[in-house]
Amino acid sequence: THSGVHRFFMLIAEAVQLVLHAATAEEPGGTYVLEMGQPVRILDMARNVARLAGYLPDIEIPIVITGLRPGEKLYEELISNDEIAKPSGIPSILRVESTTRLEAKSLLAAVADLERSACEEDDAAVLAKIRQLVPAAQLDTQGSAPREMRSSTVFQSSKHEPTLLGQFAPQARPSASQPTHP
């Protein structure tokens, strides 16, 4: 990667604590982040790992700088410019809140437009709608998967009509006379 890349790290126990807190939160649907402290420079971490393994970094173990990959950032952002992090009531866990609000009806219409564009495989319209919904999004338009590798059913219901994300049309339940397969 790039020599200036910085990343945050958390222990598995911290990740589990965050997931459990989010799952049992008083306000369902909230977004939470850990107070992560200072990010770690990846190049420094690579050199420290080499030293801990008993090697001299850059001498016995070469460290290759390859540059940023498409869509990769030098610094991670835990929250965007249009969000704020507030104490959650649990030490070291913050609740993320948006400073901008979309009315539910507008959001549902925008998501339906996004799904329609995805079903039509209109990449330009999908990217435009995502940029409209999430202005802070930095989208990699160069590294998208070839069209033949994309799932054609992700955004479709059983009737092949666009539906709200995650809310697919109900499937017919098998009757007692129909065999079921796992």
PDB file of C-alpha atoms in Angstrom:
ATOM      1  CA  THR A   1       0.000   0.000   0.000  1.00  0.00           C
ATOM      2  CA  HIS A   2       1.020   3.664   0.231  1.00  0.00           C
ATOM      3  CA  SER A   3       3.678   4.602   2.808  1.00  0.00           C
ATOM      4  CA  GLY A   4       1.378   7.186   4.405  1.00  0.00           C
ATOM      5  CA  VAL A   5      -1.656   4.942   4.978  1.00  0.00           C
ATOM      6  CA  HIS A   6      -3.070   4.990   8.524  1.00  0.00           C
ATOM      7  CA  ARG A   7      -5.641   2.531   9.888  1.00  0.00           C
ATOM      8  CA  PHE A   8      -7.577   1.940  13.093  1.00  0.00           C
ATOM      9  CA  PHE A   9      -7.474  -1.464  14.756  1.00  0.00           C
ATOM     10  CA  MET A  10      -9.636  -3.128  17.387  1.00  0.00           C
ATOM     11  CA  LEU A  11      -9.406  -6.347  19.314  1.00  0.00           C
ATOM     12  CA  ILE A  12     -11.886  -9.136  18.628  1.00  0.00           C
ATOM     13  CA  ALA A  13     -13.294  -8.662  22.146  1.00  0.00           C
ATOM     14  CA  GLU A  14     -13.910  -4.968  21.375  1.00  0.00           C
ATOM     15  CA  ALA A  15     -15.680  -5.847  18.128  1.00  0.00           C
ATOM     16  CA  VAL A  16     -17.872  -8.375  19.946  1.00  0.00           C
ATOM     17  CA  GLN A  17     -18.702  -5.815  22.646  1.00  0.00           C
ATOM     18  CA  LEU A  18     -19.708  -3.292  19.979  1.00  0.00           C
ATOM     19  CA  VAL A  19     -21.945  -5.797  18.177  1.00  0.00           C
ATOM     20  CA  LEU A  20     -23.613  -6.897  21.424  1.00  0.00           C
ATOM     21  CA  HIS A  21     -24.202  -3.302  22.473  1.00  0.00           C
ATOM     22  CA  ALA A  22     -25.721  -2.419  19.097  1.00  0.00           C
ATOM     23  CA  ALA A  23     -27.945  -5.516  19.228  1.00  0.00           C
ATOM     24  CA  THR A  24     -29.290  -4.646  22.677  1.00  0.00           C
ATOM     25  CA  ALA A  25     -29.415  -0.864  22.318  1.00  0.00           C
ATOM     26  CA  GLU A  26     -32.396   1.073  23.605  1.00  0.00           C
ATOM     27  CA  GLU A  27     -32.702   2.771  20.217  1.00  0.00           C
ATOM     28  CA  PRO A  28     -32.847   0.030  17.571  1.00  0.00           C
ATOM     29  CA  GLY A  29     -31.268   0.775  14.225  1.00  0.00           C
ATOM     30  CA  GLY A  30     -28.560   2.978  15.697  1.00  0.00           C
ATOM     31  CA  THR A  31     -25.009   3.176  14.424  1.00  0.00           C
ATOM     32  CA  TYR A  32     -22.180   2.856  16.931  1.00  0.00           C
ATOM     33  CA  VAL A  33     -18.397   3.202  16.793  1.00  0.00           C
ATOM     34  CA  LEU A  34     -15.686   2.604  19.330  1.00  0.00           C
ATOM     35  CA  GLU A  35     -13.507   5.440  20.541  1.00  0.00           C
ATOM     36  CA  MET A  36     -10.570   4.189  18.519  1.00  0.00           C
ATOM     37  CA  GLY A  37      -7.777   6.435  19.756  1.00  0.00           C
ATOM     38  CA  GLN A  38      -5.092   7.290  17.238  1.00  0.00           C
ATOM     39  CA  PRO A  39      -4.765   5.456  13.908  1.00  0.00           C
ATOM     40  CA  VAL A  40      -1.649   3.368  13.255  1.00  0.00           C
ATOM     41  CA  ARG A  41       0.626   4.032  10.294  1.00  0.00           C
ATOM     42  CA  ILE A  42       0.738   0.735   8.366  1.00  0.00           C
ATOM     43  CA  LEU A  43       4.404   1.155   7.384  1.00  0.00           C
ATOM     44  CA  ASP A  44       5.384   1.549  11.065  1.00  0.00           C
ATOM     45  CA  MET A  45       3.340  -1.526  11.966  1.00  0.00           C
ATOM     46  CA  ALA A  46       5.013  -3.590   9.207  1.00  0.00           C
ATOM     47  CA  ARG A  47       8.461  -2.579  10.450  1.00  0.00           C
ATOM     48  CA  ASN A  48       7.517  -3.380  14.067  1.00  0.00           C
ATOM     49  CA  VAL A  49       6.182  -6.822  13.087  1.00  0.00           C
ATOM     50  CA  ALA A  50       9.461  -7.545  11.254  1.00  0.00           C
ATOM     51  CA  ARG A  51      11.473  -6.482  14.332  1.00  0.00           C
ATOM     52  CA  LEU A  52       9.294  -8.599  16.649  1.00  0.00           C
ATOM     53  CA  ALA A  53       9.959 -11.576  14.366  1.00  0.00           C
ATOM     54  CA  GLY A  54      13.712 -10.992  14.804  1.00  0.00           C
ATOM     55  CA  TYR A  55      14.455  -9.357  11.452  1.00  0.00           C
ATOM     56  CA  LEU A  56      15.833  -5.994  10.401  1.00  0.00           C
ATOM     57  CA  PRO A  57      13.108  -4.233   8.408  1.00  0.00           C
ATOM     58  CA  ASP A  58      14.136  -2.995   4.953  1.00  0.00           C
ATOM     59  CA  ILE A  59      17.386  -5.001   5.242  1.00  0.00           C
ATOM     60  CA  GLU A  60      16.519  -8.640   5.995  1.00  0.00           C
ATOM     61  CA  ILE A  61      12.839  -8.180   5.162  1.00  0.00           C
ATOM     62  CA  PRO A  62      12.065  -5.877   2.244  1.00  0.00           C
ATOM     63  CA  ILE A  63       8.973  -3.723   2.620  1.00  0.00           C
ATOM     64  CA  VAL A  64       7.414  -3.048  -0.769  1.00  0.00           C
ATOM     65  CA  ILE A  65       5.381   0.126  -1.255  1.00  0.00           C
ATOM     66  CA  THR A  66       2.774  -0.556  -3.953  1.00  0.00           C
ATOM     67  CA  GLY A  67       0.674   2.615  -3.789  1.00  0.00           C
ATOM     68  CA  LEU A  68      -2.994   3.106  -3.049  1.00  0.00           C
ATOM     69  CA  ARG A  69      -5.468   0.711  -4.631  1.00  0.00           C
ATOM     70  CA  PRO A  70      -8.544   2.090  -6.403  1.00  0.00           C
ATOM     71  CA  GLY A  71     -10.930   3.463  -3.786  1.00  0.00           C
ATOM     72  CA  GLU A  72      -8.422   3.153  -0.936  1.00  0.00           C
ATOM     73  CA  LYS A  73      -7.897   6.197   1.297  1.00  0.00           C
ATOM     74  CA  LEU A  74      -4.814   7.368   3.156  1.00  0.00           C
ATOM     75  CA  TYR A  75      -6.866   7.868   6.320  1.00  0.00           C
ATOM     76  CA  GLU A  76      -9.960   6.052   7.557  1.00  0.00           C
ATOM     77  CA  GLU A  77     -12.924   8.151   8.527  1.00  0.00           C
ATOM     78  CA  LEU A  78     -15.058   6.670  11.279  1.00  0.00           C
ATOM     79  CA  ILE A  79     -17.787   9.242  10.674  1.00  0.00           C
ATOM     80  CA  SER A  80     -18.497  11.475   7.692  1.00  0.00           C
ATOM     81  CA  ASN A  81     -18.682  15.265   7.617  1.00  0.00           C
ATOM     82  CA  ASP A  82     -22.466  15.148   7.944  1.00  0.00           C
ATOM     83  CA  GLU A  83     -22.406  12.965  11.072  1.00  0.00           C
ATOM     84  CA  ILE A  84     -21.589  13.515  14.727  1.00  0.00           C
ATOM     85  CA  ALA A  85     -20.536  11.010  17.380  1.00  0.00           C
ATOM     86  CA  LYS A  86     -22.179  11.330  20.795  1.00  0.00           C
ATOM     87  CA  PRO A  87     -21.648   9.362  24.009  1.00  0.00           C
ATOM     88  CA  SER A  88     -23.858   6.277  24.105  1.00  0.00           C
ATOM     89  CA  GLY A  89     -23.949   5.831  27.861  1.00  0.00           C
ATOM     90  CA  ILE A  90     -21.441   2.977  27.645  1.00  0.00           C
ATOM     91  CA  PRO A  91     -17.757   3.867  28.088  1.00  0.00           C
ATOM     92  CA  SER A  92     -15.723   3.958  24.850  1.00  0.00           C
ATOM     93  CA  ILE A  93     -18.786   3.453  22.626  1.00  0.00           C
ATOM     94  CA  LEU A  94     -20.190   6.358  20.634  1.00  0.00           C
ATOM     95  CA  ARG A  95     -23.541   6.650  18.869  1.00  0.00           C
ATOM     96  CA  VAL A  96     -23.321   8.124  15.365  1.00  0.00           C
ATOM     97  CA  GLU A  97     -26.070  10.519  14.319  1.00  0.00           C
ATOM     98  CA  SER A  98     -26.607  12.201  10.980  1.00  0.00           C
ATOM     99  CA  THR A  99     -26.837  15.978  10.852  1.00  0.00           C
ATOM    100  CA  THR A 100     -28.983  15.746   7.729  1.00  0.00           C
ATOM    101  CA  ARG A 101     -32.401  14.156   7.624  1.00  0.00           C
ATOM    102  CA  LEU A 102     -34.371  12.684   4.761  1.00  0.00           C
ATOM    103  CA  GLU A 103     -38.073  12.190   5.124  1.00  0.00           C
ATOM    104  CA  ALA A 104     -39.014   8.516   5.025  1.00  0.00           C
ATOM    105  CA  LYS A 105     -41.131   8.955   1.885  1.00  0.00           C
ATOM    106  CA  SER A 106     -38.259  10.646   0.023  1.00  0.00           C
ATOM    107  CA  LEU A 107     -35.794   8.001   1.156  1.00  0.00           C
ATOM    108  CA  LEU A 108     -38.067   5.140   0.083  1.00  0.00           C
ATOM    109  CA  ALA A 109     -38.560   6.747  -3.338  1.00  0.00           C
ATOM    110  CA  ALA A 110     -34.808   7.243  -3.746  1.00  0.00           C
ATOM    111  CA  VAL A 111     -34.079   3.626  -2.762  1.00  0.00           C
ATOM    112  CA  ALA A 112     -36.751   2.416  -5.211  1.00  0.00           C
ATOM    113  CA  ASP A 113     -35.079   4.484  -7.967  1.00  0.00           C
ATOM    114  CA  LEU A 114     -31.719   3.008  -6.990  1.00  0.00           C
ATOM    115  CA  GLU A 115     -33.102  -0.534  -7.146  1.00  0.00           C
ATOM    116  CA  ARG A 116     -34.765   0.113 -10.490  1.00  0.00           C
ATOM    117  CA  SER A 117     -31.478   1.376 -11.936  1.00  0.00           C
ATOM    118  CA  ALA A 118     -29.658  -1.657 -10.509  1.00  0.00           C
ATOM    119  CA  CYS A 119     -32.215  -4.040 -12.050  1.00  0.00           C
ATOM    120  CA  GLU A 120     -31.747  -2.280 -15.373  1.00  0.00           C
ATOM    121  CA  GLU A 121     -27.955  -2.567 -14.902  1.00  0.00           C
ATOM    122  CA  ASP A 122     -27.640   1.186 -15.439  1.00  0.00           C
ATOM    123  CA  ASP A 123     -24.301   1.732 -13.700  1.00  0.00           C
ATOM    124  CA  ALA A 124     -24.224   5.493 -14.291  1.00  0.00           C
ATOM    125  CA  ALA A 125     -27.679   5.950 -12.754  1.00  0.00           C
ATOM    126  CA  VAL A 126     -26.783   3.729  -9.774  1.00  0.00           C
ATOM    127  CA  LEU A 127     -23.622   5.729  -9.075  1.00  0.00           C
ATOM    128  CA  ALA A 128     -25.459   9.042  -9.481  1.00  0.00           C
ATOM    129  CA  LYS A 129     -28.200   7.970  -7.057  1.00  0.00           C
ATOM    130  CA  ILE A 130     -25.679   6.723  -4.479  1.00  0.00           C
ATOM    131  CA  ARG A 131     -23.774  10.014  -4.725  1.00  0.00           C
ATOM    132  CA  GLN A 132     -27.055  11.874  -4.235  1.00  0.00           C
ATOM    133  CA  LEU A 133     -28.030   9.784  -1.191  1.00  0.00           C
ATOM    134  CA  VAL A 134     -24.534   9.674   0.325  1.00  0.00           C
ATOM    135  CA  PRO A 135     -22.607  12.785  -0.746  1.00  0.00           C
ATOM    136  CA  ALA A 136     -19.545  11.726   1.282  1.00  0.00           C
ATOM    137  CA  ALA A 137     -19.280   8.400  -0.597  1.00  0.00           C
ATOM    138  CA  GLN A 138     -16.104   7.973  -2.587  1.00  0.00           C
ATOM    139  CA  LEU A 139     -17.010   5.383  -5.171  1.00  0.00           C
ATOM    140  CA  ASP A 140     -14.537   3.335  -7.182  1.00  0.00           C
ATOM    141  CA  THR A 141     -15.907   3.484 -10.711  1.00  0.00           C
ATOM    142  CA  GLN A 142     -12.861   1.839 -12.297  1.00  0.00           C
ATOM    143  CA  GLY A 143     -12.796  -1.454 -10.410  1.00  0.00           C
ATOM    144  CA  SER A 144     -16.387  -2.612 -10.765  1.00  0.00           C
ATOM    145  CA  ALA A 145     -16.991  -6.262 -11.583  1.00  0.00           C
ATOM    146  CA  PRO A 146     -17.608  -7.281 -15.187  1.00  0.00           C
ATOM    147  CA  ARG A 147     -21.328  -7.404 -15.952  1.00  0.00           C
ATOM    148  CA  GLU A 148     -21.328 -11.197 -16.416  1.00  0.00           C
ATOM    149  CA  MET A 149     -19.980 -11.663 -12.851  1.00  0.00           C
ATOM    150  CA  ARG A 150     -22.711  -9.599 -11.193  1.00  0.00           C
ATOM    151  CA  SER A 151     -25.706 -11.182  -9.538  1.00  0.00           C
ATOM    152  CA  SER A 152     -28.810 -10.468 -11.574  1.00  0.00           C
ATOM    153  CA  THR A 153     -31.192 -11.377  -8.762  1.00  0.00           C
ATOM    154  CA  VAL A 154     -29.909  -9.323  -5.835  1.00  0.00           C
ATOM    155  CA  PHE A 155     -32.390  -6.490  -6.366  1.00  0.00           C
ATOM    156  CA  GLN A 156     -35.281  -8.538  -7.729  1.00  0.00           C
ATOM    157  CA  SER A 157     -38.286 -10.155  -6.173  1.00  0.00           C
ATOM    158  CA  SER A 158     -39.779 -13.451  -7.217  1.00  0.00           C
ATOM    159  CA  LYS A 159     -41.869 -11.461  -9.707  1.00  0.00           C
ATOM    160  CA  HIS A 160     -38.718  -9.799 -11.137  1.00  0.00           C
ATOM    161  CA  GLU A 161     -39.922  -6.362 -10.099  1.00  0.00           C
ATOM    162  CA  PRO A 162     -37.837  -3.927  -8.050  1.00  0.00           C
ATOM    163  CA  THR A 163     -38.549  -4.115  -4.325  1.00  0.00           C
ATOM    164  CA  LEU A 164     -37.225  -2.288  -1.298  1.00  0.00           C
ATOM    165  CA  LEU A 165     -33.768  -3.504  -0.301  1.00  0.00           C
ATOM    166  CA  GLY A 166     -33.992  -6.435   2.052  1.00  0.00           C
ATOM    167  CA  GLN A 167     -37.744  -6.816   1.587  1.00  0.00           C
ATOM    168  CA  PHE A 168     -38.163  -9.442  -1.101  1.00  0.00           C
ATOM    169  CA  ALA A 169     -41.581 -10.647  -2.160  1.00  0.00           C
ATOM    170  CA  PRO A 170     -42.744 -13.582  -0.042  1.00  0.00           C
ATOM    171  CA  GLN A 171     -42.141 -16.995  -1.519  1.00  0.00           C
ATOM    172  CA  ALA A 172     -44.950 -19.536  -1.708  1.00  0.00           C
ATOM    173  CA  ARG A 173     -44.726 -21.968   1.194  1.00  0.00           C
ATOM    174  CA  PRO A 174     -44.464 -25.624   0.214  1.00  0.00           C
ATOM    175  CA  SER A 175     -47.507 -27.696   1.028  1.00  0.00           C
ATOM    176  CA  ALA A 176     -47.269 -30.915   3.001  1.00  0.00           C
ATOM    177  CA  SER A 177     -47.276 -32.884  -0.265  1.00  0.00           C
ATOM    178  CA  GLN A 178     -44.311 -30.946  -1.702  1.00  0.00           C
ATOM    179  CA  PRO A 179     -40.834 -32.028  -0.625  1.00  0.00           C
ATOM    180  CA  THR A 180     -38.601 -29.370   0.894  1.00  0.00           C
ATOM    181  CA  HIS A 181     -34.876 -29.147   0.370  1.00  0.00           C
ATOM    182  CA  PRO A 182     -32.376 -27.388   2.625  1.00  0.00           C
TER     183      PRO A 182
END
